[in-house]
Amino acid sequence: MSLAQDALPGLAPILPRHDWTRAEVKALFALPFPDLIFRAAQVHRANFDPAEVQISTLLSIKTGGCPEDCAYCPQSAKFDTGVKAGKLMDIEAVLAEARAAKAGGASRFCMGAAWRSPKDRDLDKVCAMVEGVKALGMETCVTLGMLEAAQARRLKDAGLDYYNHNLDTSPEFYGEIVSTRCYQDRLDTLDNVRAAGINVCCGGIVGMGETLEDRAGMIAALASLPVHPESVPINMLVQVEGTPLSGAPRIDTFDFVRTIAVARIAMPASMVRLSAGREDMSEETQALCFLAGANSIFYGPKLLTTPNPERDRDMRLLDKLGLKAME
Ligand code: SAM
Ligand code: DTB
Ligand code: SF4
């Protein structure tokens, strides 16, 4: 427990609510910036040690060639982005990366595949990867696209801790971003993952040309799930040339921080991840995100296909802010 938390006795844990309306979420976005950050910081420290940041490392275990058309994604086969399609990695190569991530200080290893949904043969290999990473003493997370209930149960049996599957934006903007699946498909997979007893990692992307209404709609959708996602990644769009969203108007920094703060308030017991987009973010912006309640990051020089800050740069930042890695 940090001194900061000791110094604020009487802050009882704030319990999650599942009846957030979009109007309430919009009202949070409309607060003056200092009020919003203050409220988010209060919620943060009522439920967490604000000096701790959870650290995950990502690995793309199957890159590119994806049949879906998500307008943000460099891995879609429909766009010419220069990402070369590869095969599913070998288990030993994945475990070598996991060992390196653990040595670098990550407590969770997240494996991503550019699939619409996994084939059963692929799932055999992914289950073996999950077992191997667990055996190293790390938490496991995978993101493989849409899952059937039985596939989710197989992953659970292999020891999977988290499944990442993002709602990405509001229900009404979703069709502008992806045409090869619909919002309900995402919700169905989230149900299957939850029913299998796997922790849910689910968030979205901002900076895709969405309105404030869409950002509020996304947070309201996440916060109205029957159980809040244990982990909520808030990604700032990484613009990749060749994707339809390359050249989209960039989100104002304060609006990004506001999105983090509103996610923190609406989902008080969840880990809020300051996710993609840190490579181009100043230290000051990242510090504001931590003040606004972000308590998790991706660590290591690569996300899936795009750059993330080098490890030593992140360690210097955490040191400067007096933050430490969560065990
Ligand atoms: N194919 C699976 C799926 O879509 O669920 C898993 C991999 S997909 C790359 C995982 C998530 O990465 C997406 O849902 C999206 O939120 C995020 N993402 C992809 N490209 C991004 C980009 N250019 N900027 C920010 N986030 C991105
Ligand atoms: C999430 O919400 N963000 C991560 C993780 N979940 C899988 C992925 C970000 C990808 C950014 C673009 C890329 O590197 O290809
Ligand atoms: Fe495929 Fe996932 Fe990229 Fe969409 S986000 S194109 S589903 S890899």
mmCIF file of C-alpha atoms and ligand atoms in Angstrom:
data_model
loop_
_atom_site.group_PDB
_atom_site.id
_atom_site.type_symbol
_atom_site.label_atom_id
_atom_site.label_comp_id
_atom_site.label_asym_id
_atom_site.label_seq_id
_atom_site.Cartn_x
_atom_site.Cartn_y
_atom_site.Cartn_z
ATOM 1 C CA MET A 1 0.000 0.000 0.000
ATOM 2 C CA SER A 2 1.463 3.351 -0.986
ATOM 3 C CA LEU A 3 1.694 6.408 1.221
ATOM 4 C CA ALA A 4 -0.758 8.118 -1.139
ATOM 5 C CA GLN A 5 -3.403 5.560 -0.293
ATOM 6 C CA ASP A 6 -2.569 5.562 3.414
ATOM 7 C CA ALA A 7 -2.993 9.303 3.404
ATOM 8 C CA LEU A 8 -6.572 9.055 2.216
ATOM 9 C CA PRO A 9 -8.375 6.984 4.836
ATOM 10 C CA GLY A 10 -12.100 6.577 4.495
ATOM 11 C CA LEU A 11 -12.117 5.956 0.756
ATOM 12 C CA ALA A 12 -14.251 2.836 0.705
ATOM 13 C CA PRO A 13 -13.966 0.672 -2.427
ATOM 14 C CA ILE A 14 -16.337 1.888 -5.135
ATOM 15 C CA LEU A 15 -18.503 -0.931 -6.452
ATOM 16 C CA PRO A 16 -19.163 -1.332 -10.182
ATOM 17 C CA ARG A 17 -22.564 -0.265 -11.552
ATOM 18 C CA HIS A 18 -24.007 -1.875 -14.648
ATOM 19 C CA ASP A 19 -26.779 0.590 -15.425
ATOM 20 C CA TRP A 20 -24.723 3.442 -16.870
ATOM 21 C CA THR A 21 -26.743 5.444 -19.392
ATOM 22 C CA ARG A 22 -25.111 7.184 -22.299
ATOM 23 C CA ALA A 23 -26.394 10.508 -20.934
ATOM 24 C CA GLU A 24 -24.556 9.918 -17.637
ATOM 25 C CA VAL A 25 -21.366 9.026 -19.477
ATOM 26 C CA LYS A 26 -21.692 12.142 -21.639
ATOM 27 C CA ALA A 27 -22.125 14.226 -18.500
ATOM 28 C CA LEU A 28 -18.764 12.906 -17.264
ATOM 29 C CA PHE A 29 -17.107 13.883 -20.565
ATOM 30 C CA ALA A 30 -18.633 17.377 -20.181
ATOM 31 C CA LEU A 31 -17.076 18.010 -16.742
ATOM 32 C CA PRO A 32 -14.352 20.658 -16.556
ATOM 33 C CA PHE A 33 -11.035 18.822 -17.062
ATOM 34 C CA PRO A 34 -9.774 19.320 -13.453
ATOM 35 C CA ASP A 35 -13.063 18.041 -11.985
ATOM 36 C CA LEU A 36 -13.051 14.977 -14.221
ATOM 37 C CA ILE A 37 -9.431 14.108 -13.396
ATOM 38 C CA PHE A 38 -10.028 14.656 -9.675
ATOM 39 C CA ARG A 39 -13.057 12.358 -9.687
ATOM 40 C CA ALA A 40 -11.248 9.702 -11.716
ATOM 41 C CA ALA A 41 -8.232 9.848 -9.382
ATOM 42 C CA GLN A 42 -10.519 9.444 -6.363
ATOM 43 C CA VAL A 43 -12.149 6.370 -7.888
ATOM 44 C CA HIS A 44 -8.716 5.018 -8.844
ATOM 45 C CA ARG A 45 -7.276 5.247 -5.353
ATOM 46 C CA ALA A 46 -10.431 3.929 -3.677
ATOM 47 C CA ASN A 47 -9.925 0.636 -5.515
ATOM 48 C CA PHE A 48 -6.205 0.432 -6.374
ATOM 49 C CA ASP A 49 -2.778 1.485 -5.260
ATOM 50 C CA PRO A 50 -2.267 4.443 -7.645
ATOM 51 C CA ALA A 51 1.505 3.878 -7.619
ATOM 52 C CA GLU A 52 1.207 0.452 -9.268
ATOM 53 C CA VAL A 53 1.092 -0.244 -12.995
ATOM 54 C CA GLN A 54 0.431 -3.690 -14.455
ATOM 55 C CA ILE A 55 2.815 -4.565 -17.255
ATOM 56 C CA SER A 56 2.001 -6.842 -20.209
ATOM 57 C CA THR A 57 4.067 -7.736 -23.247
ATOM 58 C CA LEU A 58 2.467 -8.388 -26.637
ATOM 59 C CA LEU A 59 3.527 -10.828 -29.317
ATOM 60 C CA SER A 60 1.984 -11.313 -32.747
ATOM 61 C CA ILE A 61 1.920 -15.111 -33.067
ATOM 62 C CA LYS A 62 0.236 -14.971 -36.484
ATOM 63 C CA THR A 63 0.723 -11.801 -38.480
ATOM 64 C CA GLY A 64 -1.205 -10.294 -41.395
ATOM 65 C CA GLY A 65 -3.373 -11.739 -44.155
ATOM 66 C CA CYS A 66 -6.577 -11.296 -42.124
ATOM 67 C CA PRO A 67 -9.850 -11.607 -44.101
ATOM 68 C CA GLU A 68 -11.603 -8.901 -42.033
ATOM 69 C CA ASP A 69 -11.643 -5.243 -43.128
ATOM 70 C CA CYS A 70 -11.222 -3.285 -39.870
ATOM 71 C CA ALA A 71 -10.365 0.183 -41.203
ATOM 72 C CA TYR A 72 -7.717 0.801 -38.533
ATOM 73 C CA CYS A 73 -5.782 -2.407 -38.945
ATOM 74 C CA PRO A 74 -2.486 -2.887 -40.762
ATOM 75 C CA GLN A 75 -3.035 -6.678 -40.759
ATOM 76 C CA SER A 76 -6.101 -6.803 -42.994
ATOM 77 C CA ALA A 77 -5.437 -8.545 -46.320
ATOM 78 C CA LYS A 78 -7.706 -5.953 -47.947
ATOM 79 C CA PHE A 79 -5.251 -3.070 -47.493
ATOM 80 C CA ASP A 80 -1.770 -2.586 -48.867
ATOM 81 C CA THR A 81 0.192 -1.704 -45.728
ATOM 82 C CA GLY A 82 3.460 -3.525 -46.279
ATOM 83 C CA VAL A 83 2.747 -6.007 -43.441
ATOM 84 C CA LYS A 84 3.832 -9.441 -44.683
ATOM 85 C CA ALA A 85 1.445 -12.297 -43.899
ATOM 86 C CA GLY A 86 3.108 -15.077 -41.897
ATOM 87 C CA LYS A 87 2.193 -18.515 -40.527
ATOM 88 C CA LEU A 88 1.340 -19.324 -36.928
ATOM 89 C CA MET A 89 4.633 -19.244 -34.983
ATOM 90 C CA ASP A 90 6.203 -22.370 -33.543
ATOM 91 C CA ILE A 91 5.579 -23.031 -29.888
ATOM 92 C CA GLU A 92 9.270 -22.944 -28.925
ATOM 93 C CA ALA A 93 9.780 -19.538 -30.585
ATOM 94 C CA VAL A 94 6.777 -18.164 -28.694
ATOM 95 C CA LEU A 95 8.065 -19.520 -25.384
ATOM 96 C CA ALA A 96 11.480 -17.952 -26.017
ATOM 97 C CA GLU A 97 9.747 -14.566 -26.441
ATOM 98 C CA ALA A 98 7.712 -15.156 -23.271
ATOM 99 C CA ARG A 99 10.865 -15.924 -21.284
ATOM 100 C CA ALA A 100 12.446 -12.703 -22.568
ATOM 101 C CA ALA A 101 9.295 -10.748 -21.644
ATOM 102 C CA LYS A 102 9.377 -12.203 -18.135
ATOM 103 C CA ALA A 103 13.066 -11.354 -17.772
ATOM 104 C CA GLY A 104 12.187 -7.813 -18.912
ATOM 105 C CA GLY A 105 9.648 -7.453 -16.081
ATOM 106 C CA ALA A 106 6.271 -8.313 -17.683
ATOM 107 C CA SER A 107 3.758 -10.209 -15.552
ATOM 108 C CA ARG A 108 1.390 -11.026 -18.413
ATOM 109 C CA PHE A 109 2.104 -12.300 -21.911
ATOM 110 C CA CYS A 110 -0.485 -11.462 -24.596
ATOM 111 C CA MET A 111 -0.498 -13.375 -27.857
ATOM 112 C CA GLY A 112 -2.368 -11.918 -30.852
ATOM 113 C CA ALA A 113 -3.384 -13.613 -34.093
ATOM 114 C CA ALA A 114 -4.729 -11.919 -37.238
ATOM 115 C CA TRP A 115 -7.681 -14.263 -37.623
ATOM 116 C CA ARG A 116 -11.401 -13.751 -38.081
ATOM 117 C CA SER A 117 -11.726 -16.820 -35.832
ATOM 118 C CA PRO A 118 -9.360 -19.694 -35.052
ATOM 119 C CA LYS A 119 -9.570 -23.099 -36.764
ATOM 120 C CA ASP A 120 -9.586 -26.061 -34.381
ATOM 121 C CA ARG A 121 -6.137 -27.190 -35.596
ATOM 122 C CA ASP A 122 -4.738 -23.720 -34.796
ATOM 123 C CA LEU A 123 -6.396 -23.777 -31.413
ATOM 124 C CA ASP A 124 -4.472 -26.976 -30.508
ATOM 125 C CA LYS A 125 -1.229 -25.050 -30.987
ATOM 126 C CA VAL A 126 -2.460 -21.931 -29.160
ATOM 127 C CA CYS A 127 -3.555 -24.101 -26.200
ATOM 128 C CA ALA A 128 -0.050 -25.571 -26.063
ATOM 129 C CA MET A 129 1.396 -22.026 -26.081
ATOM 130 C CA VAL A 130 -0.930 -21.008 -23.231
ATOM 131 C CA GLU A 131 0.158 -24.064 -21.206
ATOM 132 C CA GLY A 132 3.822 -23.287 -21.869
ATOM 133 C CA VAL A 133 3.552 -19.610 -20.896
ATOM 134 C CA LYS A 134 1.589 -20.485 -17.731
ATOM 135 C CA ALA A 135 4.344 -22.925 -16.795
ATOM 136 C CA LEU A 136 6.786 -19.983 -16.834
ATOM 137 C CA GLY A 137 4.700 -18.419 -14.072
ATOM 138 C CA MET A 138 3.191 -15.666 -16.212
ATOM 139 C CA GLU A 139 -0.429 -14.681 -16.718
ATOM 140 C CA THR A 140 -1.695 -15.504 -20.191
ATOM 141 C CA CYS A 141 -3.854 -13.537 -22.612
ATOM 142 C CA VAL A 142 -4.759 -14.263 -26.227
ATOM 143 C CA THR A 143 -6.699 -12.416 -28.905
ATOM 144 C CA LEU A 144 -7.730 -14.657 -31.788
ATOM 145 C CA GLY A 145 -10.943 -13.114 -33.179
ATOM 146 C CA MET A 146 -14.413 -14.610 -32.780
ATOM 147 C CA LEU A 147 -14.767 -17.676 -30.541
ATOM 148 C CA GLU A 148 -17.445 -20.340 -30.246
ATOM 149 C CA ALA A 149 -18.427 -21.441 -26.739
ATOM 150 C CA ALA A 150 -16.586 -24.780 -27.054
ATOM 151 C CA GLN A 151 -13.402 -23.027 -28.256
ATOM 152 C CA ALA A 152 -13.520 -20.710 -25.245
ATOM 153 C CA ARG A 153 -13.856 -23.734 -22.950
ATOM 154 C CA ARG A 154 -10.820 -25.374 -24.557
ATOM 155 C CA LEU A 155 -8.745 -22.245 -23.924
ATOM 156 C CA LYS A 156 -9.955 -22.140 -20.323
ATOM 157 C CA ASP A 157 -8.939 -25.799 -19.857
ATOM 158 C CA ALA A 158 -5.467 -24.928 -21.183
ATOM 159 C CA GLY A 159 -5.192 -22.360 -18.369
ATOM 160 C CA LEU A 160 -5.956 -19.132 -20.227
ATOM 161 C CA ASP A 161 -6.361 -16.156 -17.860
ATOM 162 C CA TYR A 162 -7.592 -13.379 -20.223
ATOM 163 C CA TYR A 163 -9.183 -13.096 -23.669
ATOM 164 C CA ASN A 164 -8.887 -9.754 -25.496
ATOM 165 C CA HIS A 165 -11.780 -8.866 -27.773
ATOM 166 C CA ASN A 166 -12.539 -5.164 -28.226
ATOM 167 C CA LEU A 167 -15.871 -3.464 -28.908
ATOM 168 C CA ASP A 168 -13.680 -0.768 -30.483
ATOM 169 C CA THR A 169 -16.317 2.006 -30.722
ATOM 170 C CA SER A 170 -20.032 2.792 -30.348
ATOM 171 C CA PRO A 171 -22.612 0.395 -31.844
ATOM 172 C CA GLU A 172 -23.699 2.998 -34.426
ATOM 173 C CA PHE A 173 -20.186 3.923 -35.616
ATOM 174 C CA TYR A 174 -19.025 0.286 -35.803
ATOM 175 C CA GLY A 175 -20.441 -0.221 -39.316
ATOM 176 C CA GLU A 176 -18.289 2.662 -40.596
ATOM 177 C CA ILE A 177 -15.158 0.917 -39.354
ATOM 178 C CA VAL A 178 -15.778 -2.791 -40.059
ATOM 179 C CA SER A 179 -18.120 -4.338 -42.636
ATOM 180 C CA THR A 180 -17.161 -8.016 -42.312
ATOM 181 C CA ARG A 181 -18.785 -8.577 -38.903
ATOM 182 C CA CYS A 182 -21.209 -6.754 -36.629
ATOM 183 C CA TYR A 183 -21.316 -5.481 -33.039
ATOM 184 C CA GLN A 184 -23.496 -8.401 -31.970
ATOM 185 C CA ASP A 185 -20.778 -10.845 -33.163
ATOM 186 C CA ARG A 186 -18.378 -9.136 -30.754
ATOM 187 C CA LEU A 187 -20.912 -9.311 -27.900
ATOM 188 C CA ASP A 188 -21.564 -13.021 -28.616
ATOM 189 C CA THR A 189 -17.847 -13.850 -28.351
ATOM 190 C CA LEU A 190 -17.599 -11.845 -25.129
ATOM 191 C CA ASP A 191 -20.511 -13.918 -23.734
ATOM 192 C CA ASN A 192 -18.776 -17.162 -24.717
ATOM 193 C CA VAL A 193 -15.519 -16.055 -23.090
ATOM 194 C CA ARG A 194 -17.297 -14.994 -19.902
ATOM 195 C CA ALA A 195 -19.335 -18.226 -19.760
ATOM 196 C CA ALA A 196 -16.111 -20.248 -19.987
ATOM 197 C CA GLY A 197 -14.817 -18.466 -16.868
ATOM 198 C CA ILE A 198 -12.023 -16.559 -18.637
ATOM 199 C CA ASN A 199 -11.301 -12.956 -17.611
ATOM 200 C CA VAL A 200 -12.365 -10.458 -20.253
ATOM 201 C CA CYS A 201 -10.075 -7.788 -21.726
ATOM 202 C CA CYS A 202 -12.279 -5.476 -23.778
ATOM 203 C CA GLY A 203 -11.971 -1.840 -24.757
ATOM 204 C CA GLY A 204 -11.661 0.240 -27.882
ATOM 205 C CA ILE A 205 -9.883 2.731 -30.088
ATOM 206 C CA VAL A 206 -10.226 6.501 -30.194
ATOM 207 C CA GLY A 207 -8.937 8.839 -32.884
ATOM 208 C CA MET A 208 -10.822 7.092 -35.705
ATOM 209 C CA GLY A 209 -12.888 10.191 -36.577
ATOM 210 C CA GLU A 210 -15.578 9.237 -34.056
ATOM 211 C CA THR A 211 -17.664 11.870 -32.268
ATOM 212 C CA LEU A 212 -17.831 12.485 -28.542
ATOM 213 C CA GLU A 213 -21.209 10.748 -28.700
ATOM 214 C CA ASP A 214 -19.431 7.631 -30.068
ATOM 215 C CA ARG A 215 -16.831 7.692 -27.294
ATOM 216 C CA ALA A 216 -19.613 7.937 -24.726
ATOM 217 C CA GLY A 217 -21.503 5.155 -26.519
ATOM 218 C CA MET A 218 -18.446 2.911 -26.388
ATOM 219 C CA ILE A 219 -17.876 3.451 -22.651
ATOM 220 C CA ALA A 220 -21.601 3.007 -21.937
ATOM 221 C CA ALA A 221 -21.587 -0.282 -23.913
ATOM 222 C CA LEU A 222 -18.542 -1.553 -21.982
ATOM 223 C CA ALA A 223 -19.935 -0.453 -18.623
ATOM 224 C CA SER A 224 -23.333 -2.046 -19.345
ATOM 225 C CA LEU A 225 -21.892 -5.513 -19.885
ATOM 226 C CA PRO A 226 -23.316 -7.903 -17.254
ATOM 227 C CA VAL A 227 -19.831 -8.088 -15.697
ATOM 228 C CA HIS A 228 -17.326 -5.322 -16.425
ATOM 229 C CA PRO A 229 -14.261 -6.430 -18.374
ATOM 230 C CA GLU A 230 -11.450 -7.042 -15.888
ATOM 231 C CA SER A 231 -9.177 -5.155 -18.257
ATOM 232 C CA VAL A 232 -10.180 -2.200 -20.472
ATOM 233 C CA PRO A 233 -7.633 -1.225 -23.131
ATOM 234 C CA ILE A 234 -8.031 2.315 -24.442
ATOM 235 C CA ASN A 235 -6.061 2.517 -27.694
ATOM 236 C CA MET A 236 -5.189 5.733 -29.490
ATOM 237 C CA LEU A 237 -5.322 4.929 -33.205
ATOM 238 C CA VAL A 238 -1.876 4.156 -34.593
ATOM 239 C CA GLN A 239 -2.214 5.477 -38.123
ATOM 240 C CA VAL A 240 -0.707 3.108 -40.665
ATOM 241 C CA GLU A 241 -0.299 4.104 -44.303
ATOM 242 C CA GLY A 242 -2.491 2.027 -46.583
ATOM 243 C CA THR A 243 -5.312 1.628 -44.037
ATOM 244 C CA PRO A 244 -8.490 3.633 -44.714
ATOM 245 C CA LEU A 245 -7.957 5.526 -41.442
ATOM 246 C CA SER A 246 -4.515 6.765 -42.332
ATOM 247 C CA GLY A 247 -4.842 10.567 -42.332
ATOM 248 C CA ALA A 248 -7.906 10.633 -40.023
ATOM 249 C CA PRO A 249 -8.080 13.778 -37.844
ATOM 250 C CA ARG A 250 -6.015 13.143 -34.739
ATOM 251 C CA ILE A 251 -7.789 13.160 -31.380
ATOM 252 C CA ASP A 252 -6.952 16.072 -29.114
ATOM 253 C CA THR A 253 -4.676 14.949 -26.291
ATOM 254 C CA PHE A 254 -7.030 16.157 -23.577
ATOM 255 C CA ASP A 255 -9.924 14.296 -25.175
ATOM 256 C CA PHE A 256 -7.821 11.132 -25.049
ATOM 257 C CA VAL A 257 -7.079 11.683 -21.350
ATOM 258 C CA ARG A 258 -10.794 12.372 -20.779
ATOM 259 C CA THR A 259 -11.639 8.984 -22.334
ATOM 260 C CA ILE A 260 -9.268 7.262 -19.890
ATOM 261 C CA ALA A 261 -10.795 9.165 -16.951
ATOM 262 C CA VAL A 262 -14.373 8.337 -17.954
ATOM 263 C CA ALA A 263 -13.468 4.641 -18.393
ATOM 264 C CA ARG A 264 -11.926 4.691 -14.894
ATOM 265 C CA ILE A 265 -15.050 6.216 -13.316
ATOM 266 C CA ALA A 266 -17.535 4.012 -15.200
ATOM 267 C CA MET A 267 -15.565 0.794 -14.530
ATOM 268 C CA PRO A 268 -14.034 1.463 -11.110
ATOM 269 C CA ALA A 269 -12.763 -2.040 -10.359
ATOM 270 C CA SER A 270 -11.273 -2.735 -13.814
ATOM 271 C CA MET A 271 -7.694 -2.295 -14.910
ATOM 272 C CA VAL A 272 -7.682 0.554 -17.442
ATOM 273 C CA ARG A 273 -4.907 0.061 -19.970
ATOM 274 C CA LEU A 274 -3.149 2.991 -21.616
ATOM 275 C CA SER A 275 -2.760 0.887 -24.723
ATOM 276 C CA ALA A 276 -1.656 1.598 -28.323
ATOM 277 C CA GLY A 277 -0.424 5.082 -29.225
ATOM 278 C CA ARG A 278 2.221 5.660 -26.524
ATOM 279 C CA GLU A 279 5.067 5.754 -29.046
ATOM 280 C CA ASP A 280 3.914 9.204 -30.174
ATOM 281 C CA MET A 281 2.753 10.408 -26.762
ATOM 282 C CA SER A 282 4.711 12.839 -24.599
ATOM 283 C CA GLU A 283 5.721 11.825 -21.083
ATOM 284 C CA GLU A 284 3.409 14.544 -19.787
ATOM 285 C CA THR A 285 0.389 13.100 -21.621
ATOM 286 C CA GLN A 286 1.158 9.638 -20.288
ATOM 287 C CA ALA A 287 1.497 11.072 -16.768
ATOM 288 C CA LEU A 288 -1.942 12.685 -17.162
ATOM 289 C CA CYS A 289 -3.323 9.283 -18.190
ATOM 290 C CA PHE A 290 -1.913 7.712 -15.014
ATOM 291 C CA LEU A 291 -3.446 10.556 -12.975
ATOM 292 C CA ALA A 292 -6.737 9.893 -14.767
ATOM 293 C CA GLY A 293 -6.689 6.291 -13.555
ATOM 294 C CA ALA A 294 -4.810 4.275 -16.169
ATOM 295 C CA ASN A 295 -2.998 1.462 -14.363
ATOM 296 C CA SER A 296 -1.716 -0.835 -17.040
ATOM 297 C CA ILE A 297 0.496 -0.590 -20.151
ATOM 298 C CA PHE A 298 1.988 -2.686 -22.937
ATOM 299 C CA TYR A 299 5.716 -2.903 -22.386
ATOM 300 C CA GLY A 300 8.367 -3.746 -24.962
ATOM 301 C CA PRO A 301 9.395 -2.126 -28.246
ATOM 302 C CA LYS A 302 6.610 -3.582 -30.403
ATOM 303 C CA LEU A 303 2.829 -3.831 -30.121
ATOM 304 C CA LEU A 304 1.683 -6.358 -32.748
ATOM 305 C CA THR A 305 3.161 -4.812 -35.886
ATOM 306 C CA THR A 306 3.793 -1.181 -34.886
ATOM 307 C CA PRO A 307 6.367 0.396 -32.525
ATOM 308 C CA ASN A 308 5.930 0.932 -28.783
ATOM 309 C CA PRO A 309 8.431 2.780 -26.545
ATOM 310 C CA GLU A 310 11.753 1.039 -25.818
ATOM 311 C CA ARG A 311 11.922 -0.662 -22.408
ATOM 312 C CA ASP A 312 14.502 1.670 -20.915
ATOM 313 C CA ARG A 313 12.481 4.737 -21.947
ATOM 314 C CA ASP A 314 9.420 3.313 -20.146
ATOM 315 C CA MET A 315 11.436 2.353 -17.067
ATOM 316 C CA ARG A 316 12.822 5.907 -16.881
ATOM 317 C CA LEU A 317 9.296 7.315 -17.115
ATOM 318 C CA LEU A 318 7.912 4.995 -14.408
ATOM 319 C CA ASP A 319 10.917 5.863 -12.215
ATOM 320 C CA LYS A 320 10.447 9.595 -12.716
ATOM 321 C CA LEU A 321 6.791 9.279 -11.717
ATOM 322 C CA GLY A 322 7.529 6.992 -8.754
ATOM 323 C CA LEU A 323 5.395 4.219 -10.256
ATOM 324 C CA LYS A 324 6.228 0.550 -9.863
ATOM 325 C CA ALA A 325 5.343 -2.630 -11.721
ATOM 326 C CA MET A 326 2.497 -4.632 -10.213
ATOM 327 C CA GLU A 327 3.580 -8.129 -9.136
HETATM 328 N N1 SAM B 1 -8.010 -10.369 -34.949
HETATM 329 C C1 SAM B 1 -8.373 -10.244 -33.597
HETATM 330 C C2 SAM B 1 -9.466 -9.229 -33.354
HETATM 331 O O1 SAM B 1 -9.680 -8.357 -34.166
HETATM 332 O O2 SAM B 1 -10.108 -9.320 -32.310
HETATM 333 C C3 SAM B 1 -7.202 -9.949 -32.682
HETATM 334 C C4 SAM B 1 -6.118 -8.991 -33.099
HETATM 335 S S1 SAM B 1 -6.619 -7.293 -33.317
HETATM 336 C C5 SAM B 1 -5.158 -6.608 -34.020
HETATM 337 C C6 SAM B 1 -6.715 -6.662 -31.642
HETATM 338 C C7 SAM B 1 -7.108 -5.221 -31.441
HETATM 339 O O3 SAM B 1 -6.029 -4.373 -31.769
HETATM 340 C C8 SAM B 1 -8.249 -4.673 -32.262
HETATM 341 O O4 SAM B 1 -9.495 -5.010 -31.750
HETATM 342 C C9 SAM B 1 -8.018 -3.175 -32.146
HETATM 343 O O5 SAM B 1 -8.732 -2.656 -31.040
HETATM 344 C C10 SAM B 1 -6.521 -3.060 -31.900
HETATM 345 N N2 SAM B 1 -5.842 -2.392 -33.028
HETATM 346 C C11 SAM B 1 -5.599 -2.920 -34.251
HETATM 347 N N3 SAM B 1 -4.987 -2.031 -35.040
HETATM 348 C C12 SAM B 1 -4.850 -0.891 -34.323
HETATM 349 C C13 SAM B 1 -4.299 0.388 -34.615
HETATM 350 N N4 SAM B 1 -3.795 0.680 -35.803
HETATM 351 N N5 SAM B 1 -4.316 1.318 -33.636
HETATM 352 C C14 SAM B 1 -4.833 1.028 -32.421
HETATM 353 N N6 SAM B 1 -5.370 -0.166 -32.099
HETATM 354 C C15 SAM B 1 -5.385 -1.116 -33.039
HETATM 355 C C1 DTB B 2 -5.469 -3.958 -27.669
HETATM 356 O O1 DTB B 2 -6.520 -3.404 -27.288
HETATM 357 N N1 DTB B 2 -4.449 -3.331 -28.236
HETATM 358 C C2 DTB B 2 -3.403 -4.257 -28.607
HETATM 359 C C3 DTB B 2 -3.935 -5.597 -28.026
HETATM 360 N N2 DTB B 2 -5.229 -5.251 -27.572
HETATM 361 C C4 DTB B 2 -3.920 -6.805 -28.836
HETATM 362 C C5 DTB B 2 -3.096 -4.247 -30.049
HETATM 363 C C6 DTB B 2 -2.696 -2.891 -30.583
HETATM 364 C C7 DTB B 2 -2.307 -3.053 -31.996
HETATM 365 C C8 DTB B 2 -1.762 -1.789 -32.594
HETATM 366 C C9 DTB B 2 -1.436 -1.961 -34.036
HETATM 367 C C10 DTB B 2 -0.360 -2.959 -34.327
HETATM 368 O O2 DTB B 2 0.701 -2.964 -33.657
HETATM 369 O O3 DTB B 2 -0.518 -3.747 -35.282
HETATM 370 FE FE1 SF4 B 3 -8.134 -8.886 -38.575
HETATM 371 FE FE2 SF4 B 3 -8.194 -8.284 -35.982
HETATM 372 FE FE3 SF4 B 3 -6.947 -6.681 -37.766
HETATM 373 FE FE4 SF4 B 3 -9.578 -6.813 -37.793
HETATM 374 S S1 SF4 B 3 -8.316 -6.062 -36.104
HETATM 375 S S2 SF4 B 3 -8.232 -6.900 -39.590
HETATM 376 S S3 SF4 B 3 -9.916 -8.937 -37.245
HETATM 377 S S4 SF4 B 3 -6.371 -8.733 -37.209
#
